[in-house]
Coordinates of C-alpha atoms in Angstrom, one line a residue:
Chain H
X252 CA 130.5 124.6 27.5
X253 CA 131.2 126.5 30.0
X254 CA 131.9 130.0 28.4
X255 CA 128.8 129.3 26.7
X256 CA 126.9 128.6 30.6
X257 CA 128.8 131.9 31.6
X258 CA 127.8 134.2 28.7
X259 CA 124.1 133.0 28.7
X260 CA 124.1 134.4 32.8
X261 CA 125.5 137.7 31.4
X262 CA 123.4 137.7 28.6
X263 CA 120.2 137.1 30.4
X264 CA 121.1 139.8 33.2
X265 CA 121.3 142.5 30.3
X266 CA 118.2 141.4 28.6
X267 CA 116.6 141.7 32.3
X268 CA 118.0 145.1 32.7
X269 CA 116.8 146.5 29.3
X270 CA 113.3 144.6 30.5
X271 CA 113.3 147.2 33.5
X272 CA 114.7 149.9 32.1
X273 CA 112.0 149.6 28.9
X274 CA 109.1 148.8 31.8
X275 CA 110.6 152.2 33.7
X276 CA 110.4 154.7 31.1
X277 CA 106.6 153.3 29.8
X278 CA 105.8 153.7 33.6
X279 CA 107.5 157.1 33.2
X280 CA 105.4 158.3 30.3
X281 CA 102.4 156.9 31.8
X282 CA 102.9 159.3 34.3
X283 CA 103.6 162.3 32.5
X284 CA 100.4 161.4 30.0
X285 CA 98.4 161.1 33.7
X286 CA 99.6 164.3 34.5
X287 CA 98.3 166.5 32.0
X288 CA 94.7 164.5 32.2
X289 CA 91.9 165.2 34.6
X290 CA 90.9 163.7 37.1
X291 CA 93.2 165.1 39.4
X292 CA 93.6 164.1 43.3
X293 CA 94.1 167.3 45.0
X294 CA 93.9 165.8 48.6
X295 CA 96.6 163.2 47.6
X296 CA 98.7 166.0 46.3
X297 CA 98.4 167.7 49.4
X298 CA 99.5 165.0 52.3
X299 CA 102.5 164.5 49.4
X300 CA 103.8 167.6 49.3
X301 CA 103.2 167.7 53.6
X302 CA 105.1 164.1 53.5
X303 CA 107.7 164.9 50.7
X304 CA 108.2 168.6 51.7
X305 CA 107.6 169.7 55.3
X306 CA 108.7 166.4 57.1
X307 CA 111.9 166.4 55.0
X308 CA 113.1 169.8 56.6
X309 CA 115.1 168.7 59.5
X310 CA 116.9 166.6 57.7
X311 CA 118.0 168.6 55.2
X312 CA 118.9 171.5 57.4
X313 CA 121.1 168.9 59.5
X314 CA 122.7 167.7 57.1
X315 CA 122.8 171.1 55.2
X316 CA 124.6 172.5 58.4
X317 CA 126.7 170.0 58.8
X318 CA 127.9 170.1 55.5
X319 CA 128.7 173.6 55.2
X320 CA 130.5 173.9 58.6
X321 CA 132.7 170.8 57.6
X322 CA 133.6 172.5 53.8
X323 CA 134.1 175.7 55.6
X324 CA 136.9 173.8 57.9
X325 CA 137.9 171.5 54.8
X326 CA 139.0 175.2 52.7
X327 CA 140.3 176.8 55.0
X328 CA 142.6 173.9 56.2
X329 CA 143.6 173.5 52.2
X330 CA 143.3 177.2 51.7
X331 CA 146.1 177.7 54.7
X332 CA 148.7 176.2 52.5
X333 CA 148.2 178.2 49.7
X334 CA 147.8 181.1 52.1
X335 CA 144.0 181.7 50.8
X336 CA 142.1 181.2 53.0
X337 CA 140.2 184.4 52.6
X338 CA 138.1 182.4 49.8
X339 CA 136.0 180.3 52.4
X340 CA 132.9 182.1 52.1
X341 CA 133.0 182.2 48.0
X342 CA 134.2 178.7 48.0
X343 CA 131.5 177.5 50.8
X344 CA 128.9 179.5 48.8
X345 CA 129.9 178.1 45.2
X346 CA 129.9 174.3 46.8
X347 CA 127.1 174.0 48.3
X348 CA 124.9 175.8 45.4
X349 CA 126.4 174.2 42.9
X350 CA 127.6 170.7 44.4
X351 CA 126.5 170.3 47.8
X352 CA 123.3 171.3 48.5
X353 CA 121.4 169.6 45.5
X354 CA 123.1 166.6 45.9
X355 CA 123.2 166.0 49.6
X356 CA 119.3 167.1 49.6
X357 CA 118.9 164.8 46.4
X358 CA 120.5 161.9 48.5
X359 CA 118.4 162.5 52.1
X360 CA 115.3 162.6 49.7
X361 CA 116.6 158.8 48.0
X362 CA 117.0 157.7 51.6
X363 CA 113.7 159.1 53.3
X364 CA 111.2 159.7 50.8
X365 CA 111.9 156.8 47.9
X366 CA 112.1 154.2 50.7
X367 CA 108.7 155.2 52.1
X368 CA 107.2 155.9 48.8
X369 CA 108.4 152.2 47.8
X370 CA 107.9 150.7 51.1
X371 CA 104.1 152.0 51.2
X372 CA 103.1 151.3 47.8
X373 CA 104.6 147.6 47.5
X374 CA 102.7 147.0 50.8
X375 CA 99.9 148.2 49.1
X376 CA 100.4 145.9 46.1
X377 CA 101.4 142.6 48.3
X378 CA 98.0 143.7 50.4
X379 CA 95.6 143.8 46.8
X380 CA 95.3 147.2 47.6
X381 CA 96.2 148.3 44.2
X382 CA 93.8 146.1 42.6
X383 CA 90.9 147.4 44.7
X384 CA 92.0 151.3 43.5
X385 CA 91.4 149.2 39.7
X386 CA 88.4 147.6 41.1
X387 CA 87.0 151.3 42.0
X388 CA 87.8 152.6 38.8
X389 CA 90.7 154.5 39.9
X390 CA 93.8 154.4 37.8
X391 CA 96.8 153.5 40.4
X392 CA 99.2 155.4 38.7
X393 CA 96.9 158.9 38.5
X394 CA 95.8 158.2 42.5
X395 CA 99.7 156.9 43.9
X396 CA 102.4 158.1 41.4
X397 CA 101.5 161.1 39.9
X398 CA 100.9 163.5 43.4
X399 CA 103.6 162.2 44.5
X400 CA 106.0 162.7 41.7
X401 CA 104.0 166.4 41.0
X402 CA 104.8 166.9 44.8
X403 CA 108.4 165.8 44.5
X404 CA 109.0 168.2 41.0
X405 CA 107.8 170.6 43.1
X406 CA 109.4 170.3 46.7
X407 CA 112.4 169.1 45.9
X408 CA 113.6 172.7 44.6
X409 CA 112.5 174.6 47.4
X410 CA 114.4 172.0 50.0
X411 CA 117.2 172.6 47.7
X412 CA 117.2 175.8 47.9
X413 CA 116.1 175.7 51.8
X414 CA 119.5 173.3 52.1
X415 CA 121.8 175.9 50.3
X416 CA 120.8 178.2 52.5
X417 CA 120.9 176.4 56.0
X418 CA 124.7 175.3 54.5
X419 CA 126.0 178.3 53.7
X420 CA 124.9 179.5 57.3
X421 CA 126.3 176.3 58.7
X422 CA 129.8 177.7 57.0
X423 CA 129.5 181.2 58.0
X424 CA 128.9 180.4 62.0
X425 CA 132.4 177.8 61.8
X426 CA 133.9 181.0 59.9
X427 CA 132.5 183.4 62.1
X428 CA 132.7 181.8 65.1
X429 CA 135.9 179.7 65.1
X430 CA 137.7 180.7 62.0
X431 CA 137.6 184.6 63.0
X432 CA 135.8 185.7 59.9
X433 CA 133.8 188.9 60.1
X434 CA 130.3 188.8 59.8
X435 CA 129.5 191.4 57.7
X436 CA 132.7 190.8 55.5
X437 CA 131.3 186.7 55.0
X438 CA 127.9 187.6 54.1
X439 CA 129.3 190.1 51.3
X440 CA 131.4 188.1 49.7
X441 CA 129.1 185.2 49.3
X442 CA 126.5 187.6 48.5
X443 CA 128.9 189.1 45.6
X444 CA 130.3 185.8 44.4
X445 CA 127.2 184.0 44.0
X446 CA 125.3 184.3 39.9
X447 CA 121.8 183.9 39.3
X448 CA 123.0 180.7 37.4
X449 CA 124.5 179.3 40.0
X450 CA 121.2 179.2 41.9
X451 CA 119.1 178.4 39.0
X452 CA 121.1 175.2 38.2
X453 CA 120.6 174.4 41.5
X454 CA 117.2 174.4 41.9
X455 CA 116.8 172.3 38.0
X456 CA 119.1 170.1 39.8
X457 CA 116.6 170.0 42.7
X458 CA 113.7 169.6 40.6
X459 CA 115.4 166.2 38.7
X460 CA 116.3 165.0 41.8
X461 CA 112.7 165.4 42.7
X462 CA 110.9 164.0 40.1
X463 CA 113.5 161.0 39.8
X464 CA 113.2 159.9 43.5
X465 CA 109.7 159.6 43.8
X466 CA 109.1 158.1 40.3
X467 CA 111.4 155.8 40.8
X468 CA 109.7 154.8 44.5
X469 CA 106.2 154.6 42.7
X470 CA 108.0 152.2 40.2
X471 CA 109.7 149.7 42.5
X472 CA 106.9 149.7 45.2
X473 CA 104.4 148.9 42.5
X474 CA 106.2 146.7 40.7
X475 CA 107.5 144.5 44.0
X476 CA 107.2 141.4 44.7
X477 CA 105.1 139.0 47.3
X478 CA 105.3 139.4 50.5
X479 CA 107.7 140.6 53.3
X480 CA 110.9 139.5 51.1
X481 CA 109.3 142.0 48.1
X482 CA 108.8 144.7 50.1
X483 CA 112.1 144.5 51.8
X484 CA 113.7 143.9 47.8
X485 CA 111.6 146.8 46.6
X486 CA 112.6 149.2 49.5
X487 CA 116.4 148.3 49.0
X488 CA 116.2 148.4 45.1
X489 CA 114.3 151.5 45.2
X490 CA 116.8 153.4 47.4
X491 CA 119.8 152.2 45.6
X492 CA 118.7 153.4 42.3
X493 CA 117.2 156.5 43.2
X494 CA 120.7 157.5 44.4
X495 CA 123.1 156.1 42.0
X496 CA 120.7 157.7 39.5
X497 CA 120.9 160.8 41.3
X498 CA 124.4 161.3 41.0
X499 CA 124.7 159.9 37.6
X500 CA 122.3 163.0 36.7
X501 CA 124.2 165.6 38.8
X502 CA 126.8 164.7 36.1
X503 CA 125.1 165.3 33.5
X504 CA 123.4 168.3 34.7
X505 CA 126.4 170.0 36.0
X506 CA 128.3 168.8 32.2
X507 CA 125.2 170.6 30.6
X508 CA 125.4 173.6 32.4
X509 CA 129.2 174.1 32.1
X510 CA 128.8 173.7 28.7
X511 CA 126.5 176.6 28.7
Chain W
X140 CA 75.5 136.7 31.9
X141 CA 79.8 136.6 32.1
X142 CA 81.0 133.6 29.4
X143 CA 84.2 132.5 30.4
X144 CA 86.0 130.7 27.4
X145 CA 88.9 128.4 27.1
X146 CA 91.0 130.5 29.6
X147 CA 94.9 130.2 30.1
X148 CA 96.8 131.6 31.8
X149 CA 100.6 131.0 32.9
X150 CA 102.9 132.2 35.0
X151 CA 106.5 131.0 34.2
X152 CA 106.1 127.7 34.2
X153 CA 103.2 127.0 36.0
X154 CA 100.5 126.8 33.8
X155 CA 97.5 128.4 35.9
X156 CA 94.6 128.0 34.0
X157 CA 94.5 125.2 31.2
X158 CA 91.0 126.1 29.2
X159 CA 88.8 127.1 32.1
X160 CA 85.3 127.6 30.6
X161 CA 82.4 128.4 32.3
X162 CA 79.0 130.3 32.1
X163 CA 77.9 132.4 34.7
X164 CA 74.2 133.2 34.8
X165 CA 72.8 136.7 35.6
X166 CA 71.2 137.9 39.1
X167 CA 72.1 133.8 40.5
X168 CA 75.2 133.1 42.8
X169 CA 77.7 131.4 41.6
X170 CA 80.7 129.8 44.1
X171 CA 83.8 128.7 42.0
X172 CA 85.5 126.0 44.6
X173 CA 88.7 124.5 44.6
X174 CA 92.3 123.6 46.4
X175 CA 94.7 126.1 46.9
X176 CA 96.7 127.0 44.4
X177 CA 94.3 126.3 41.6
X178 CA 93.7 129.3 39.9
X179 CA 90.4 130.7 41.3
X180 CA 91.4 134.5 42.3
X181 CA 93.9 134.4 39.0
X182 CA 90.3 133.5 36.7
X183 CA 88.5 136.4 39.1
X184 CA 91.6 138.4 38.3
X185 CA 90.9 137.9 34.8
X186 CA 87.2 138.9 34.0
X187 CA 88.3 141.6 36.1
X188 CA 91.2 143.0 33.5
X189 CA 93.7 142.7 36.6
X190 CA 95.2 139.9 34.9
X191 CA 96.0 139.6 31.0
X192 CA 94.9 136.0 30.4
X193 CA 97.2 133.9 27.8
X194 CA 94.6 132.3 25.7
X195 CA 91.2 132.8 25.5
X196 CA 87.8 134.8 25.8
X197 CA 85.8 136.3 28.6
X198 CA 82.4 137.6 27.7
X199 CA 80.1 139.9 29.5
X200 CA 76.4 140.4 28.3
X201 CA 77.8 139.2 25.0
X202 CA 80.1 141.5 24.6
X203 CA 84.2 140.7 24.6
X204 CA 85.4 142.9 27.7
X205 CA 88.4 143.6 25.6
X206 CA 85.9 146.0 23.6
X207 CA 84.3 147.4 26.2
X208 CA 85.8 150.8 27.3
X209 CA 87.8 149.6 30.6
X210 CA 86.0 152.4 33.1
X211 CA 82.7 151.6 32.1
X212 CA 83.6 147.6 32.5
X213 CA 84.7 148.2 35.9
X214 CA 82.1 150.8 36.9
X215 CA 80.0 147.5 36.9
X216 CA 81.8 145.6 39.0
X217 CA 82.1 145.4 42.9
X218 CA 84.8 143.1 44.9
X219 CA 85.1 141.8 48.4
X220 CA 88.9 141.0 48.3
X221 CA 90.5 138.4 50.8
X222 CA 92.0 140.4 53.3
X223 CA 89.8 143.3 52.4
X224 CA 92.2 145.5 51.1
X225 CA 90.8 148.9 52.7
X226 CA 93.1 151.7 52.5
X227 CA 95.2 152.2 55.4
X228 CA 95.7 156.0 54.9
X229 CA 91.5 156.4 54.8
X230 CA 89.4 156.5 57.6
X231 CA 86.7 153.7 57.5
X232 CA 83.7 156.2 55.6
X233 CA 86.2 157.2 53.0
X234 CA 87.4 153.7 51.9
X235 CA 84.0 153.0 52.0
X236 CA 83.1 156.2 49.7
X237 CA 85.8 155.7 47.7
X238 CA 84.1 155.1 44.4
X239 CA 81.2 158.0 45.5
X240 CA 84.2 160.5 46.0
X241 CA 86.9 159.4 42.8
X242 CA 84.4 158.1 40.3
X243 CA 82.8 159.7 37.5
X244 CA 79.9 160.3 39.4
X245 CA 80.9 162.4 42.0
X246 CA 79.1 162.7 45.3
X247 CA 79.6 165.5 47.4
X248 CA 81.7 164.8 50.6
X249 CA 78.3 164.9 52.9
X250 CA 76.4 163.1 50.2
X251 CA 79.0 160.6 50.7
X252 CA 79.5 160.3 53.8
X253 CA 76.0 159.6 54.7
X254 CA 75.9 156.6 52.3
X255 CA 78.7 155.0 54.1
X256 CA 77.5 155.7 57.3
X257 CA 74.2 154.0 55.6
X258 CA 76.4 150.6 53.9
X259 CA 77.9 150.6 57.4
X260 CA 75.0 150.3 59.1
X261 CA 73.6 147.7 56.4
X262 CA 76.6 145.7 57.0
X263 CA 76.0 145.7 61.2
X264 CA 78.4 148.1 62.0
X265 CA 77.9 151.7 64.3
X266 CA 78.3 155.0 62.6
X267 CA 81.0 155.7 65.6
X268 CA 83.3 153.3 63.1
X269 CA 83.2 155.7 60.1
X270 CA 86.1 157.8 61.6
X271 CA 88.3 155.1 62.2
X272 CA 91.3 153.7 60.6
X273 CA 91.2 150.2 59.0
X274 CA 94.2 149.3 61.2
X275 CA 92.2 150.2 64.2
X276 CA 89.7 147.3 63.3
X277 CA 89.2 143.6 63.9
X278 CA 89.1 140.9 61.0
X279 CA 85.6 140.6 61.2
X280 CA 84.9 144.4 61.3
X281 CA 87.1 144.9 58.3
X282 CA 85.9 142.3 56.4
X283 CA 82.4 144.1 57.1
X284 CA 83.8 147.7 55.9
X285 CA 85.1 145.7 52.7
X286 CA 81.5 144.8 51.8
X287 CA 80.2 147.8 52.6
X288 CA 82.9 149.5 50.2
X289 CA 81.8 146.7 47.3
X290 CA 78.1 147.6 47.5
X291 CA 78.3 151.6 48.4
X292 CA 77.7 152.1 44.3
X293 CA 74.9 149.1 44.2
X294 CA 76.7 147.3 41.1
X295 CA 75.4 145.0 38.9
X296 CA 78.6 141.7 39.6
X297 CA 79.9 141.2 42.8
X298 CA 83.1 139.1 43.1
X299 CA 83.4 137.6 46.8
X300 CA 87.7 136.2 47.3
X301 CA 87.3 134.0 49.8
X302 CA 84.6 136.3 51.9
X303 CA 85.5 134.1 55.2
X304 CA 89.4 133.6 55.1
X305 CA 90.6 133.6 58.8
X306 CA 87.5 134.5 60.3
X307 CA 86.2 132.6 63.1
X308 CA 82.9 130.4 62.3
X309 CA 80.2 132.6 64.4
X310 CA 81.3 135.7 62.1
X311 CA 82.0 133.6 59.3
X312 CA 78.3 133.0 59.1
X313 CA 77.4 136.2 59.6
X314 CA 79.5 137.3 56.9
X315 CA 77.7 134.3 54.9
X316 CA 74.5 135.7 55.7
X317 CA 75.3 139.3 54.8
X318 CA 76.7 138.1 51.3
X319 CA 73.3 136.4 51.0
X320 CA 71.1 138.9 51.9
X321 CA 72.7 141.8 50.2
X322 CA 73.0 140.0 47.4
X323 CA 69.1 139.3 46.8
X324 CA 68.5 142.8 47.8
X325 CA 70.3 144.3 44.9
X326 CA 70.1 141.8 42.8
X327 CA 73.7 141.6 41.6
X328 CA 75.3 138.7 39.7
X329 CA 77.6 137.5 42.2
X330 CA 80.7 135.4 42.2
X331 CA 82.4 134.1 44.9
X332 CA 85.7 131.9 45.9
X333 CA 86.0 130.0 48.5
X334 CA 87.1 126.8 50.6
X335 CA 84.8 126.8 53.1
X336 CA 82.2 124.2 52.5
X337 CA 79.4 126.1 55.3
X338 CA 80.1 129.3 52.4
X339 CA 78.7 127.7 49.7
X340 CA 76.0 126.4 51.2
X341 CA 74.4 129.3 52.8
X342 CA 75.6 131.9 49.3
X343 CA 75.2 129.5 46.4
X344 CA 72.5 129.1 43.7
X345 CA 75.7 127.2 41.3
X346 CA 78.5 125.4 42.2
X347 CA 81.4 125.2 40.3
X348 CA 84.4 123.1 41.0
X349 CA 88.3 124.2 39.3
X350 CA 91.0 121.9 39.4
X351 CA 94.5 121.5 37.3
X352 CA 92.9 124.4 35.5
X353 CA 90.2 123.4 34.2
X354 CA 86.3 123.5 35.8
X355 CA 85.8 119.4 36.7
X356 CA 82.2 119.8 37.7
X357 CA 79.1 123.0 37.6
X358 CA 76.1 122.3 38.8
X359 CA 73.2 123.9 41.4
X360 CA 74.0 123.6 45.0
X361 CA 71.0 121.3 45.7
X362 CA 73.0 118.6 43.8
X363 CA 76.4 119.3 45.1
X364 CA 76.0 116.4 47.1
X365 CA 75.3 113.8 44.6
X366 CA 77.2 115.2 41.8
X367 CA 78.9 111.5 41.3
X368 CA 81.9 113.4 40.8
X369 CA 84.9 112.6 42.5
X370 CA 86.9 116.0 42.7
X371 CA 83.6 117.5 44.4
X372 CA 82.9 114.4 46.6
X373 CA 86.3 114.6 47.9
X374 CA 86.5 118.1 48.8
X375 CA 83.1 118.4 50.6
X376 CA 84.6 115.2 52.7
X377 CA 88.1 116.6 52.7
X378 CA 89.0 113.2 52.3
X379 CA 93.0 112.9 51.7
X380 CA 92.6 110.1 49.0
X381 CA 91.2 111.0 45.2
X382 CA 92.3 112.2 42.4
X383 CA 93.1 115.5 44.2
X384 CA 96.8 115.2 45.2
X385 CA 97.1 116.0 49.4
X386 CA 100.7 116.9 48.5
X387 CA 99.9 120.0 46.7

């Protein structure tokens, strides 16, 4: 009796899961099929791709810096040992273009853009204000999701490759400035080291992590539930999945692309 | 006229709506009263397409709204929601031109403009309101901008949620007013929700009464008070004995 009480819980969390996870990818296609169909909301897309893109800049370059000054100490510290530590700028270079950057950007972006994008939207839903955009004959997913998820595709990337940038410099003042690196020496060899691939699978990185974060934001916020408690349950939801799905497509991305 | 047949609806386990029926007549007013709880914004909810009913039919002019093509439906429709529901991100002329600006017929941004500085004024408030933000207003004031919003595109049904929730009595009679007058002055079919007895009296041609689900009572407002029914006799007295539970 009660293996049978402890199977039905389990079994009634997975069928809730699939429930979401069908509900999220018919909210996804809705999206994609708004899209590609006029009407379009220009000024929407423009205070997204303000919100998403320009406000997000400091914190990417902190943490960018950050991050490429600590991976710059990290390697060379490790490096010591094997007595190479002349690879810091190729390894700084190749982590944060490949690893780093997309996924610490990715991450910031989960944290400061999915939790206002769900915060806003579910407030909007617990205040009827989605129901009045369906009472005006405005569709809520062509007016909320899709310039913010079109801003996001298109953002994303160019924080990305903003971030990469900001860490690699972040790497080459430690190295230049504590580890006694040369300047011109640093900047060569990450020049030289660095493929064309390695940047473009950066930037499809930062365009997945784009599109993912605010899709899922629109989802949870329009999908919350009443009042304070669904908002706060929304944000939280949002935020979680947003990251854990972010990293569990940085693996697949980064499998794909060493497979090619 | 909007035929509402046999309506359920459920959430759960609650059971919502248990065969609501009822016949709303063109260009009159038409209150729908009740407890809390009882269903009346869900049955609003459902003419409106918000909410997929269970069981059931809803017709307007005849005509099953599941055939009609959902933006021309809605096109039709105006609504006054409880807390007004303006858009925070929108100054006051552009939640009020919404429809002018993102329907399918599209204003140009002065052409717009000056109609909601027009429904603003028609509604008692100063052009000098236009630019601000909803958050920057009193109840009142919003609920005012909500009404100008609901009539900027003159449509032909006008759903009123409860117009007066949490308003004080001198501007919940001037909201009652407004509702009344604008109301005649277009012409519209209008609906409203509420619990305030002073509301239906002052915006009602019918009365309708919805309780457990179902509509107990419908009837003009002259006879509201000697309907014989006891649902409506005790919520005009607000009396805490009758077949209305107090322990809802």
């Amino acid at each position: 009796m009660r293996l049978q009480a402890v199977l039905g819980a389990i079994g009634r969390q997975v069928l809730e899961l699939l429930a979401v996870l069908g509900r999220f990818v018919l909210f996804a296609t809705d999206t994609v099929s708004h899209m590609v169909r006029p009407p379009f909301f220009f000024r929407e897309f423009g205070v997204a791709l303000f919100q998403i893109g320009w406000l997000s800049l400091p914190v990417v370059g902190l943490t960018a810096i950050f991050t490429g000054g600590v991976l710059a100490l990290q390697i060379y510290a490790g490096g010591a040992r094997l007595n190479a530590e002349a690879v810091v700028p190729q390894i700084v270079a190749i982590g944060i273009v490949r690893e780093l950057g997309p996924v610490f950007v990715g991450l910031m972006i989960a944290a400061r853009v999915t939790s206002s994008i769900a915060a806003e939207l579910a407030t909007m839903k617990v205040t009827e204000q989605i129901d009045a955009l369906t009472t005006l004959s405005t569709h809520p997913i062509k007016y909320l999701t899709v310039p913010r998820v079109a801003a996001g595709l298109i953002t994303v990337p160019i924080l990305v490759g903003v971030g990469d940038v900001i860490g690699i410099l972040g790497g080459y003042l430690v190295s230049t400035q504590t580890l006694g690196f040369s300047q011109i020496g640093y900047l060569n060899n990450t020049y030289d080291f660095l493929e064309l691939r390695d940047v473009l699978s950066s930037l499809v990185k930062g365009c997945a992590f784009g599109g993912i974060a605010t899709l899922i934001g629109c989802y949870f916020g329009q999908n919350s539930g009443r009042g304070a408690q669904g908002v706060g349950r929304a944000t939280k939801g949002a935020v979680a999945a947003a990251a854990v799905l972010i990293l569990a497509i940085n693996f697949a991305l980064t499998s794909i692309f060493f497979a090619l | 006229m909007i035929r509402i047949h046999n309506l359920h609806k459920a959430f759960g386990h609650n059971r919502v709506l248990r065969g609501m029926s009822l016949d709303i007549p063109t260009a009159r007013s038409t209150v729908i009263i009740g407890g809390s709880g009882t269903g009346k914004s869900v049955a609003l909810k459902c003419i409106l397409g918000l909410v997929l009913p269970d069981q059931g039919h809803i017709y307007c002019q005849d005509q099953d709204i599941n055939t009609i093509k959902r933006e021309a439906y809605l096109a039709r429709f105006g609504m006054l929601f409880q807390g007004g529901a303006l858009f925070d991100s929108l100054p006051v002329w552009r939640n009020v031109a919404f429809r002018l600006l993102n329907g399918s017929k599209k204003c140009s941004v002065e052409e717009a403009r000056e109609i909601a500085v027009e429904k603003l004024r028609r509604v008692g408030l100063t052009p000098q309101v236009a630019d601000l933000l909803p958050a920057e207003l009193s109840g009142g004031m919003q609920k005012r901008v909500g009404l100008a919003r609901t009539i900027a595109t003159t449509p032909e049904i006008i759903f009123f949620d409860e117009p007066t929730a949490g308003l004080d009595p001198i501007m919940s009679g001037v909201i009652n007013r407004l509702i009344r007058e604008i109301v005649q002055e277009i012409g519209a079919t209008a609906v409203t929700i509420t619990h305030d007895i002073n509301s239906v009296r002052t915006i009602a041609d019918n009365v309708a009464m919805l309780h457990d689900g179902v509509i107990q009572w419908n009837g003009s407002v002259d006879q509201l008070d000697h309907s014989g029914n006891p649902y409506v006799e005790q919520f005009i007295t607000g009396s805490e004995t009758g077949p209305i539970a107090a322990t809802r």
